[in-house]
Amino acid sequence: MTTPAACLLYTQDPDLVRRVKAFLRTMTQVRHVAEPDRLDAVLQQNSPALLLMDLRAKECRELLDQVQKEWPEVLVAALGTLRSEPLRSAEQSGIYAAEDLQLDRRRFQALVGRAFDFLRVMQENRDLRETSLQVPMPEPTRHLEVAPERSATSSLPLLRFPRVFRRFDNVDALLASVVEGVADAAVVTRVGIFSKIRQGDRYRLRAGLRCLPETHDVEYSERDPLVRWFELHAHLICRSNLAHNPEQSQRSLLRRALDTFGAEVILPLYARGRIIGWLFFGHRVTGQPFDYSDLEGLTILAEHVSTVLENALLNEEITLQKTLAETLLKSIPPGIVATDEDGVIRWFNPMAEQILGIPNSDVINKPAEAVGSRLAASLRDTLESNTPVPLQRWIDPNTRRSLSVETRRLVDQHTPLGAVAVVQDLTGEESLRQKQELVDRAAFWTDLAAGMSHEIRNPLVAIKTFAQLLPERFDDPNFRKDFNEIVVQEIDRLDKIITQINDFAHPPGLSMKPLDLRAPVRKAVEIARSRLGPSVMSIETTIPFDLPKVLGDETALAEALAQLVANAAEATAGQKKGRVTRGAKPVRNGGHASGVLITVQDNGRGIAPALKGKIFSPFCTTKARGMGLGLPIVKRTVFDHNGRVDIDSNSHGTLVSILLPASSNGS
């Protein structure tokens, strides 16, 4: 297990700190030192290391000389202004590297990578020297291997520790108390707890007593070698026992960890088979080293701290989830009223107070009837019923608000807990809907008046003109003949307008029955031909014989399709290669037919973009004559048949698609 490379940055420039950390984020953790008085202490914690020194920083020249003299295992890379005197002077002093402050990412990462390789070689050489100088320890005689007796003082930490089990509202306060209790129980100068708050976080110092200032900046990920070592070995680290570790690389890793924390002993903390942190101790107050009985007592103490930390983290997570849930229920727009199995109100959020006009204190822990008889009845019905109660709407008698109430059973893994009512205030929506209805009604009558005045004025003008000429030309037989034909024709036109408006306002009842769509499609062409003449004859038809039947009214569908065919014929009128295509095909869902798709397509001029959003609105038309009620009637007819109509139009033509569901009686 390789000792992690340490990288230190000495500077007072926050922008340089940000850039260096960003460049080296994937390579190592950069520890920033801002005060010159702390540099020596940090080097003590992290030697060997790569030290990046900003030549603009305070006392940098003096510190550079000091590091070179006192820390031979620290590589120094100076950062300064290119071709400046301080940078040239630092480079000539024999440091590892000198770089421009305007860092190039790739060049800088390559430099740090080479420095880490050099540090690794230095570490390996030092390890080899230490191994070669070690004197083999004489093997103890077998009959003398007796486990040391447990000291009576080993139980002392446990006698002093229970006072830390006090209840706190947050984990930080609890851990601070744990640290104080552990320091008192173990009689040590320094104690610290590293842990992570939740899954995916990094291990950080959560609480400490007389810890080194830099310890607060140290972080460990789950992949860090120290964390991996704890997972693999699952026992404490003691400075006095490092020499007994047979692997030199592990000794370097553990020594680095002890130096980083300024600790003599580190004990891992476990919960549910996973490491959740560690507890470290400094020197004993007496200055004496830890013996076997001390380490045994500290181990037992660490087990208790593990339990406290696990419970604290679980409590923190539960508290966070509870806070989020309560905040969510308080913040969401609907009112929430929840009861237990006995119909007693246990939750009443602020929006429910506002919507129902009842204070929270008047309903909490009281029967459901406290929120009103009608809402209480819905909650009671939900508690007594196994099926969902339908959504209900009513006007609240107290606030005169328009309410929508939906109630549901509360069940946790088949265990009934109560019922909840979601209360929505629809007053604003109802007001907007009513205003929109007024606007739509006004627009309807405006369009109707405009259409009526246009359509009715023309026949009335013709009738009036002939009526005025009648006394003068009454003896003219040709005039009387024209008068008779034109007046009757215009009156029929007026009657047709009145009939069309009446049909739109009062549609005839539908006689729904299973229907073969080929019949209304053929009838539609005949109706369109009778209205527009022989031009409708040139229609391409693609209708298979295996269409499923639909539930519909043949006359209504024929009228709707005739309107579409007539529109398509009029759109292609005057074109040399005008073409109208009608078709129908089954729509399948899996192995059975779920509906029928009817299409009417033309290659006319298409619908103007400005009119695409209005084509189904009453009295919207581009024709010189007509009320603009054809497509609205088509849409309503399709809607009455539980179908859908879509129009796709561009400058090359228009395609109208009608989808009707297949009859459940079969084809």
XYZ file of C-alpha atoms in Angstrom:
667
model
C 0.000 0.000 0.000
C 1.744 3.176 -1.252
C 2.098 6.237 0.950
C 0.058 9.063 -0.626
C 2.062 11.960 -2.009
C 1.619 15.248 -0.166
C 1.523 18.608 -1.936
C 1.774 21.845 0.066
C 1.182 25.355 -1.260
C 2.551 28.391 0.587
C 0.873 31.603 -0.610
C -1.461 34.416 0.393
C -3.033 34.610 -3.097
C -6.524 32.980 -3.112
C -6.641 32.931 -6.916
C -3.409 30.929 -7.054
C -4.836 28.498 -4.469
C -7.950 28.025 -6.588
C -5.981 27.380 -9.790
C -3.497 24.965 -8.213
C -6.266 22.950 -6.552
C -8.196 22.817 -9.815
C -5.137 21.638 -11.790
C -4.168 18.945 -9.233
C -7.667 17.815 -8.203
C -7.299 14.401 -9.837
C -3.681 13.896 -8.710
C -3.535 14.798 -5.022
C -5.016 16.857 -2.230
C -3.355 20.266 -1.974
C -2.872 21.636 1.537
C -2.720 25.397 1.669
C -0.491 27.214 4.184
C -1.010 30.964 4.477
C 0.922 31.902 7.609
C 4.748 31.657 7.711
C 4.660 30.562 11.352
C 2.692 27.410 10.441
C 4.861 26.151 7.571
C 7.305 24.278 9.787
C 4.477 22.532 11.679
C 2.784 21.461 8.434
C 6.066 20.108 7.048
C 6.427 18.093 10.246
C 3.024 16.538 9.562
C 3.641 15.807 5.876
C 7.304 15.105 5.207
C 8.325 13.975 2.601
C 6.298 16.333 0.391
C 6.306 18.658 -2.612
C 6.264 22.290 -1.454
C 5.034 24.937 -3.920
C 6.226 28.359 -2.740
C 4.822 31.635 -4.041
C 7.854 33.961 -4.162
C 5.523 36.935 -3.544
C 4.404 35.519 -0.179
C 5.507 36.913 3.180
C 9.028 35.909 4.347
C 9.314 33.580 1.366
C 13.101 34.063 0.909
C 13.876 33.270 4.556
C 11.494 30.282 4.589
C 13.026 28.928 1.383
C 16.508 28.904 2.949
C 15.123 27.304 6.126
C 13.355 24.507 4.256
C 16.457 23.689 2.225
C 18.554 23.427 5.383
C 16.144 21.632 7.734
C 13.973 19.532 5.396
C 16.117 17.618 2.902
C 13.198 15.285 2.064
C 10.990 18.161 0.869
C 11.085 19.089 -2.815
C 10.636 22.819 -3.401
C 9.090 24.288 -6.556
C 9.144 28.104 -6.631
C 6.411 30.038 -8.444
C 7.264 33.566 -9.587
C 7.129 36.085 -12.397
C 8.913 34.858 -15.517
C 12.497 36.228 -15.910
C 12.220 38.095 -12.602
C 15.167 38.367 -10.190
C 13.453 36.400 -7.332
C 12.671 33.505 -9.685
C 16.248 33.408 -11.093
C 17.693 33.610 -7.576
C 15.462 30.758 -6.343
C 16.401 28.611 -9.344
C 20.127 29.155 -8.684
C 19.710 28.137 -5.030
C 19.334 24.483 -6.029
C 15.590 23.944 -5.599
C 13.762 21.215 -7.524
C 12.017 23.516 -10.030
C 11.121 27.135 -10.813
C 7.887 27.882 -12.680
C 5.996 30.878 -14.039
C 3.029 32.009 -11.922
C 0.887 31.933 -15.068
C 0.593 28.159 -14.851
C 0.094 26.039 -17.921
C -2.118 23.118 -16.883
C -0.342 20.300 -18.756
C 3.184 21.553 -18.004
C 2.322 22.030 -14.335
C 0.697 18.588 -13.990
C 3.728 16.958 -15.639
C 6.050 18.778 -13.226
C 4.068 17.621 -10.178
C 3.910 14.069 -11.533
C 7.700 13.947 -11.903
C 8.114 15.371 -8.391
C 5.861 12.659 -6.945
C 7.880 9.986 -8.766
C 11.067 11.493 -7.281
C 9.508 11.529 -3.796
C 8.497 7.899 -4.175
C 12.054 6.917 -5.068
C 13.349 8.912 -2.074
C 10.880 7.132 0.193
C 11.853 3.714 -1.135
C 15.542 4.481 -0.590
C 14.855 5.639 2.956
C 12.837 2.490 3.619
C 15.689 0.334 2.341
C 18.179 2.147 4.583
C 15.927 1.705 7.624
C 15.446 -1.988 6.830
C 19.171 -2.606 6.467
C 19.933 -0.854 9.784
C 17.312 -2.764 11.753
C 18.748 -5.309 14.228
C 16.768 -8.580 14.251
C 14.812 -8.952 17.462
C 15.558 -12.173 19.415
C 12.634 -14.511 19.254
C 10.933 -14.825 22.660
C 11.039 -18.154 24.438
C 7.813 -20.091 23.939
C 7.185 -20.851 27.605
C 7.458 -17.146 28.496
C 4.649 -16.048 26.131
C 2.105 -14.979 28.688
C -0.563 -12.395 27.960
C -0.044 -9.321 30.082
C -2.294 -9.010 33.041
C -5.104 -6.530 32.690
C -4.498 -3.511 34.791
C -7.192 -2.385 37.158
C -6.930 1.027 35.578
C -8.000 -0.287 32.146
C -11.633 -0.018 33.150
C -11.205 3.553 34.346
C -12.023 5.150 30.943
C -15.345 3.296 30.840
C -16.252 4.522 34.304
C -15.679 8.124 33.256
C -17.172 7.895 29.770
C -20.982 7.427 30.283
C -21.572 11.135 30.872
C -21.047 11.774 27.133
C -24.249 9.890 26.331
C -26.288 13.029 26.952
C -28.883 13.892 24.332
C -28.073 16.720 21.917
C -30.103 18.253 19.108
C -27.268 17.917 16.584
C -24.337 15.633 15.898
C -21.657 18.307 16.203
C -22.679 19.167 19.765
C -22.795 15.474 20.675
C -19.367 14.758 19.169
C -17.870 17.762 20.950
C -19.151 16.282 24.204
C -17.786 12.853 23.220
C -14.345 14.343 22.602
C -14.315 16.045 25.985
C -15.463 12.866 27.685
C -12.920 10.706 25.872
C -10.062 13.106 26.697
C -11.071 13.071 30.359
C -11.525 9.302 30.419
C -8.259 8.501 28.616
C -6.280 11.325 30.320
C -4.690 12.500 27.067
C -3.683 15.900 25.711
C -5.276 15.655 22.259
C -8.361 13.868 20.877
C -10.082 14.094 17.500
C -12.874 12.291 15.623
C -12.863 11.910 11.861
C -16.136 10.839 10.209
C -18.369 11.482 7.234
C -21.925 12.740 7.538
C -23.577 10.530 4.932
C -22.769 8.036 2.191
C -20.548 9.532 -0.503
C -19.091 12.280 1.713
C -15.411 12.615 2.572
C -13.972 11.918 6.017
C -13.375 15.197 7.878
C -12.532 16.259 11.411
C -15.955 16.517 13.060
C -14.788 17.344 16.599
C -11.448 17.763 18.312
C -9.664 18.940 21.425
C -6.322 20.742 21.101
C -5.872 19.482 17.515
C -3.304 20.977 15.169
C -4.863 23.851 13.159
C -4.124 22.172 9.813
C -6.005 19.022 10.817
C -9.275 20.841 10.113
C -8.318 21.119 6.418
C -7.473 17.432 5.932
C -9.964 15.267 4.012
C -9.969 11.579 3.071
C -11.982 9.808 0.422
C -13.160 6.199 0.639
C -10.360 5.237 -1.762
C -7.608 6.822 0.315
C -4.866 4.323 1.331
C -5.424 5.042 5.030
C -9.136 4.198 4.773
C -8.311 1.081 2.745
C -5.781 0.031 5.394
C -8.398 0.331 8.149
C -10.860 -1.731 6.094
C -8.257 -4.423 5.463
C -6.630 -4.696 8.917
C -9.345 -3.471 11.289
C -7.066 -2.673 14.221
C -5.536 0.365 15.877
C -2.353 2.224 14.893
C 0.144 2.960 17.652
C 3.394 4.831 17.104
C 5.302 2.597 19.528
C 4.223 -0.525 17.596
C 5.127 0.661 14.073
C 8.419 -1.192 14.121
C 6.564 -4.513 14.405
C 4.879 -3.992 11.015
C 6.819 -6.167 8.535
C 5.996 -4.030 5.454
C 7.974 -0.811 5.148
C 5.409 0.816 2.825
C 2.714 0.306 5.449
C 4.966 1.734 8.165
C 5.431 4.871 6.057
C 1.686 5.185 5.480
C 0.848 4.797 9.173
C 3.653 7.107 10.301
C 2.389 9.765 7.886
C -1.141 9.452 9.333
C 0.147 9.788 12.917
C 2.240 12.813 11.949
C -0.674 14.443 10.126
C -2.896 14.304 13.219
C -0.102 14.829 15.762
C -1.281 11.564 17.309
C 0.180 8.616 19.162
C -2.761 6.226 18.657
C -5.486 5.990 15.975
C -8.478 3.682 16.457
C -10.919 2.887 13.615
C -14.663 3.279 14.248
C -16.992 0.726 12.643
C -20.742 0.366 12.190
C -22.570 -2.406 10.345
C -19.295 -3.812 9.054
C -18.143 -0.538 7.474
C -15.681 2.084 8.665
C -17.473 5.287 9.616
C -14.418 7.167 10.892
C -11.584 7.016 13.383
C -10.586 8.365 16.759
C -7.049 9.611 17.421
C -5.242 10.347 20.680
C -2.212 12.492 21.423
C 0.297 11.943 24.260
C -0.841 10.976 27.708
C -0.923 13.858 30.180
C 1.847 12.150 32.145
C 4.053 11.911 29.053
C 4.370 8.132 29.557
C 3.869 5.861 26.490
C 0.735 3.763 26.148
C 1.130 0.195 27.424
C -0.942 -2.880 26.599
C -3.634 -2.233 29.212
C -3.985 1.380 28.024
C -4.455 0.286 24.431
C -6.991 -2.323 25.533
C -8.982 0.321 27.396
C -8.816 2.714 24.458
C -10.064 -0.039 22.147
C -13.093 -0.663 24.353
C -13.622 3.082 24.544
C -13.528 3.295 20.725
C -16.237 0.636 20.487
C -18.503 2.782 22.632
C -17.674 5.856 20.557
C -18.560 3.847 17.422
C -21.994 3.137 18.888
C -22.487 6.771 19.855
C -21.345 8.000 16.425
C -23.491 5.473 14.547
C -26.585 6.457 16.521
C -25.754 10.138 16.111
C -25.376 9.818 12.336
C -28.600 7.820 12.070
C -30.385 10.400 14.200
C -28.980 13.203 12.051
C -30.173 11.479 8.872
C -33.628 10.844 10.325
C -33.816 14.425 11.561
C -32.829 15.706 8.128
C -35.425 13.540 6.386
C -38.070 14.590 8.905
C -37.186 18.257 8.438
C -37.340 17.920 4.658
C -40.689 16.105 4.841
C -42.181 18.672 7.218
C -40.842 21.581 5.171
C -42.231 20.017 2.003
C -45.669 19.481 3.526
C -45.671 23.030 4.864
C -44.558 24.562 1.570
C -46.636 22.753 -1.055
C -49.662 24.686 -2.414
C -52.418 22.185 -1.450
C -53.759 21.958 2.076
C -52.928 18.666 3.818
C -55.155 17.225 6.532
C -54.117 13.829 7.943
C -55.812 11.688 10.563
C -54.954 8.499 12.402
C -57.069 5.336 12.313
C -59.478 6.787 14.887
C -60.175 9.872 12.811
C -58.151 12.191 15.064
C -56.345 14.961 13.166
C -52.555 14.608 13.445
C -51.359 16.925 10.669
C -52.759 20.232 9.471
C -50.357 22.264 7.331
C -50.350 26.088 7.008
C -52.023 25.995 3.584
C -54.913 24.025 5.103
C -55.212 26.758 7.742
C -55.327 29.395 5.017
C -57.740 27.558 2.720
C -60.186 26.414 5.413
C -59.800 29.480 7.619
C -59.238 27.387 10.759
C -56.237 27.822 13.115
C -53.965 24.820 13.573
C -54.508 24.875 17.350
C -58.278 24.365 16.877
C -57.957 21.050 15.025
C -54.728 19.217 15.999
C -55.426 16.151 18.176
C -59.166 16.664 17.753
C -61.763 14.628 15.834
C -62.033 15.146 12.086
C -65.302 17.070 12.541
C -63.202 20.045 13.718
C -62.391 20.841 10.061
C -66.014 20.841 8.923
C -68.680 18.231 8.467
C -68.234 17.713 4.741
C -64.447 17.264 4.851
C -64.802 15.087 7.945
C -67.336 12.894 6.119
C -64.868 12.372 3.260
C -62.122 11.394 5.716
C -64.443 9.036 7.617
C -65.613 7.419 4.367
C -61.976 6.889 3.353
C -61.140 5.281 6.711
C -64.096 2.903 6.434
C -63.800 2.094 2.721
C -61.344 -0.171 0.939
C -61.818 1.645 -2.368
C -60.672 5.190 -3.187
C -63.285 7.897 -2.603
C -63.930 9.963 -5.772
C -62.655 13.525 -5.948
C -65.221 15.978 -4.615
C -65.825 19.690 -5.123
C -67.883 22.140 -3.106
C -68.101 25.726 -1.916
C -66.889 26.092 1.672
C -69.705 27.668 3.726
C -67.295 29.674 5.922
C -64.729 31.048 3.472
C -66.868 30.784 0.297
C -63.887 29.268 -1.446
C -64.288 26.761 -4.250
C -62.583 23.577 -2.982
C -61.386 20.368 -4.587
C -60.848 17.550 -2.068
C -59.192 14.186 -2.728
C -58.829 11.689 0.106
C -56.602 8.608 0.289
C -55.853 5.839 2.770
C -52.434 5.961 4.498
C -50.892 2.472 4.550
C -47.335 1.438 5.426
C -46.604 -2.073 4.146
C -50.174 -3.275 4.699
C -50.378 -1.523 8.082
C -53.161 1.089 8.046
C -52.071 4.402 9.536
C -55.003 6.689 8.801
C -56.236 8.921 5.999
C -55.131 12.104 4.284
C -57.115 14.784 2.487
C -55.502 16.973 -0.178
C -57.454 20.229 -0.322
C -56.990 22.521 -3.330
C -58.311 26.074 -3.520
C -59.879 26.468 -6.973
C -61.329 29.922 -6.304
C -58.739 31.702 -8.417
C -59.042 29.154 -11.227
C -62.841 29.360 -11.143
C -62.678 33.147 -11.290
C -60.313 33.015 -14.257
C -62.471 30.389 -15.948
C -65.585 32.499 -15.518
C -63.786 35.564 -16.846
C -62.529 33.533 -19.793
C -66.061 32.297 -20.431
C -67.261 35.898 -20.474
C -64.490 36.843 -22.886
C -65.199 33.795 -25.077
C -68.923 34.535 -25.007
C -68.315 38.141 -25.974
C -65.959 37.026 -28.759
C -68.553 34.473 -29.899
C -71.309 37.059 -30.179
C -68.927 39.500 -31.857
C -67.963 36.905 -34.456
C -71.570 35.826 -34.813
C -72.715 39.411 -35.379
C -69.946 39.965 -37.930
C -70.743 36.726 -39.754
C -74.476 37.266 -39.645
C -74.248 40.855 -40.879
C -72.070 39.738 -43.783
C -74.110 36.680 -44.739
C -77.584 38.167 -44.204
C -76.915 41.600 -45.698
C -76.168 40.227 -49.163
C -79.512 38.387 -49.670
C -81.415 41.252 -48.016
C -79.824 43.757 -50.412
C -80.886 41.630 -53.384
C -84.448 41.219 -52.072
C -84.703 44.947 -51.268
C -83.444 45.926 -54.736
C -86.023 43.768 -56.505
C -88.762 44.948 -54.148
C -87.981 48.602 -54.964
C -88.060 47.910 -58.718
C -91.227 45.828 -58.545
C -93.791 48.739 -58.851
C -92.009 50.156 -61.896
C -91.378 46.862 -63.713
C -94.280 44.772 -62.522
C -95.634 44.467 -66.088
C -92.315 43.070 -67.355
C -92.711 39.260 -67.399
C -88.919 38.708 -67.485
C -88.497 40.892 -64.433
C -91.228 39.035 -62.578
C -89.546 35.746 -63.474
C -86.131 36.964 -62.243
C -87.761 38.435 -59.157
C -89.368 35.115 -58.307
C -86.174 33.103 -58.812
C -83.752 35.446 -57.053
C -85.973 36.301 -54.095
C -86.735 32.614 -53.468
C -83.039 31.763 -53.845
C -81.972 34.436 -51.375
C -84.679 33.447 -48.903
C -83.455 29.826 -49.119
C -79.953 31.126 -48.463
C -81.188 32.947 -45.346
C -83.013 29.834 -44.242
C -79.852 27.782 -44.719
C -77.888 30.235 -42.561
C -80.490 30.031 -39.811
C -80.513 26.226 -40.036
C -76.706 26.057 -39.843
C -76.626 28.292 -36.781
C -79.419 26.304 -35.166
C -77.644 23.000 -35.868
C -74.476 24.392 -34.317
C -76.311 25.651 -31.256
C -78.602 22.639 -30.920
C -76.956 19.577 -32.497
C -79.319 16.694 -33.244
C -79.149 13.643 -31.003
C -76.870 10.820 -32.099
C -77.990 7.264 -32.699
C -74.881 5.278 -31.804
C -74.470 1.721 -33.076
C -71.686 -0.514 -34.461
C -70.949 0.880 -37.894
C -68.944 -0.068 -40.991
C -67.144 3.154 -41.902
C -67.194 2.456 -45.629
C -70.875 3.460 -45.739
C -70.494 7.014 -44.275
C -67.322 7.538 -46.375
C -69.238 6.760 -49.606
C -72.189 8.866 -48.470
C -69.862 11.784 -47.679
C -68.725 11.958 -51.328
C -72.336 12.018 -52.525
C -73.202 14.862 -50.139
C -70.128 16.862 -51.184
C -70.908 16.288 -54.889
C -74.472 17.498 -54.428
C -73.145 20.713 -52.878
C -70.177 21.483 -55.135
C -70.900 19.698 -58.401
C -68.943 17.154 -60.434
C -65.493 18.469 -59.423
C -65.703 16.258 -56.366
C -65.678 13.158 -58.556
C -61.877 13.183 -58.997
C -61.048 11.615 -55.623
C -58.538 8.843 -54.989
C -59.838 6.296 -52.502
C -57.940 3.745 -50.410
C -60.270 1.865 -48.058
C -59.588 -1.802 -47.141
C -62.363 -4.292 -46.534
C -61.132 -5.418 -43.111
C -61.829 -2.228 -41.195
C -63.069 -2.840 -37.646
C -66.459 -1.428 -36.809
C -66.794 1.758 -34.773
C -69.586 2.879 -32.479
C -71.082 5.883 -34.240
C -73.922 7.726 -35.963
C -73.773 7.215 -39.747
C -75.505 10.494 -40.644
C -73.350 12.648 -38.355
C -70.103 11.026 -39.519
C -71.139 11.342 -43.183
C -71.882 15.062 -42.706
C -68.528 15.626 -40.994
C -66.586 13.757 -43.691
C -68.543 15.565 -46.421
C -67.441 18.879 -44.937
C -63.787 17.752 -45.090
C -64.127 16.487 -48.672
C -65.803 19.742 -49.721
C -63.057 21.805 -48.078
C -60.387 19.752 -49.862
C -62.180 20.111 -53.224
C -62.485 23.887 -52.782
C -58.790 24.133 -51.814
C -57.769 22.486 -55.129
C -60.293 24.335 -57.309
C -58.635 25.997 -60.295
C -55.480 23.837 -60.103
C -54.476 21.870 -63.206
C -53.201 18.920 -61.139
C -55.463 19.252 -58.118
C -55.830 16.020 -56.170
C -57.983 14.932 -53.248
C -57.237 11.626 -51.511
C -59.366 9.891 -48.933
C -58.373 6.781 -47.051
C -58.973 4.649 -43.996
C -56.911 1.992 -42.246
C -57.113 0.007 -39.018
C -54.976 1.026 -36.039
C -53.607 -1.958 -34.147
C -52.544 -2.284 -30.533
C -50.724 -5.560 -30.168
C -52.695 -8.293 -31.893
C -56.077 -6.552 -32.102
C -57.466 -3.475 -33.877
C -57.990 -0.593 -31.462
C -59.395 1.973 -33.889
C -59.717 3.360 -37.412
C -57.732 6.221 -38.922
C -59.573 8.207 -41.627
C -57.623 10.708 -43.742
C -58.620 13.380 -46.241
C -55.699 14.994 -48.072
C -55.347 17.623 -50.782
C -52.488 19.354 -52.602
C -53.988 22.821 -52.396
C -52.554 26.068 -51.076
C -52.718 25.004 -47.424
C -53.911 26.959 -44.416
C -52.319 30.333 -43.676
C -50.065 30.212 -40.562
C -52.079 32.991 -38.920
C -55.239 30.860 -39.091
C -53.812 27.496 -37.932
C -54.667 28.153 -34.296
C -58.203 29.349 -35.092
C -59.490 26.890 -37.683
C -61.716 25.079 -35.154
C -63.111 28.334 -33.747
C -66.678 29.270 -34.786
C -67.048 31.875 -37.568
C -63.387 31.587 -38.659
C -63.415 31.391 -42.464
C -61.468 32.609 -45.505
C -64.327 32.050 -47.953
C -66.253 34.922 -49.476
C -69.443 33.178 -48.485
C -69.922 30.977 -45.427
C -70.288 31.204 -41.673
C -67.128 29.290 -40.707
C -69.044 26.617 -38.754
C -67.979 23.592 -40.817
C -64.781 22.590 -38.988
C -66.159 23.352 -35.486
C -69.058 20.991 -36.253
C -66.570 18.369 -37.533
C -64.519 18.615 -34.353
C -67.578 18.348 -32.121
C -68.864 15.338 -34.053
C -65.503 13.545 -33.714
C -65.389 14.461 -30.014
C -68.906 13.025 -29.525
C -67.581 9.777 -31.020
C -64.678 9.713 -28.478
C -62.242 10.381 -31.300
C -59.559 12.887 -32.179
C -59.088 15.137 -35.207
C -55.706 16.585 -36.260
C -54.787 18.903 -39.119
C -51.334 19.170 -40.660
C -51.012 21.889 -43.289
C -48.254 23.605 -45.253
C -47.842 25.366 -48.577
C -48.029 22.007 -50.421
C -51.408 20.907 -49.058
C -53.461 19.849 -46.054
C -53.917 16.490 -44.334
C -56.861 15.970 -41.959
C -56.715 12.816 -39.778
C -59.594 11.443 -37.729
C -58.962 8.643 -35.234
C -62.046 6.776 -34.006
C -61.958 3.945 -31.431
C -63.076 0.512 -32.514
C -66.390 -0.786 -31.222
C -66.097 -3.100 -28.212
C -68.692 -5.372 -29.863
C -66.116 -6.493 -32.405
C -65.856 -6.031 -36.157
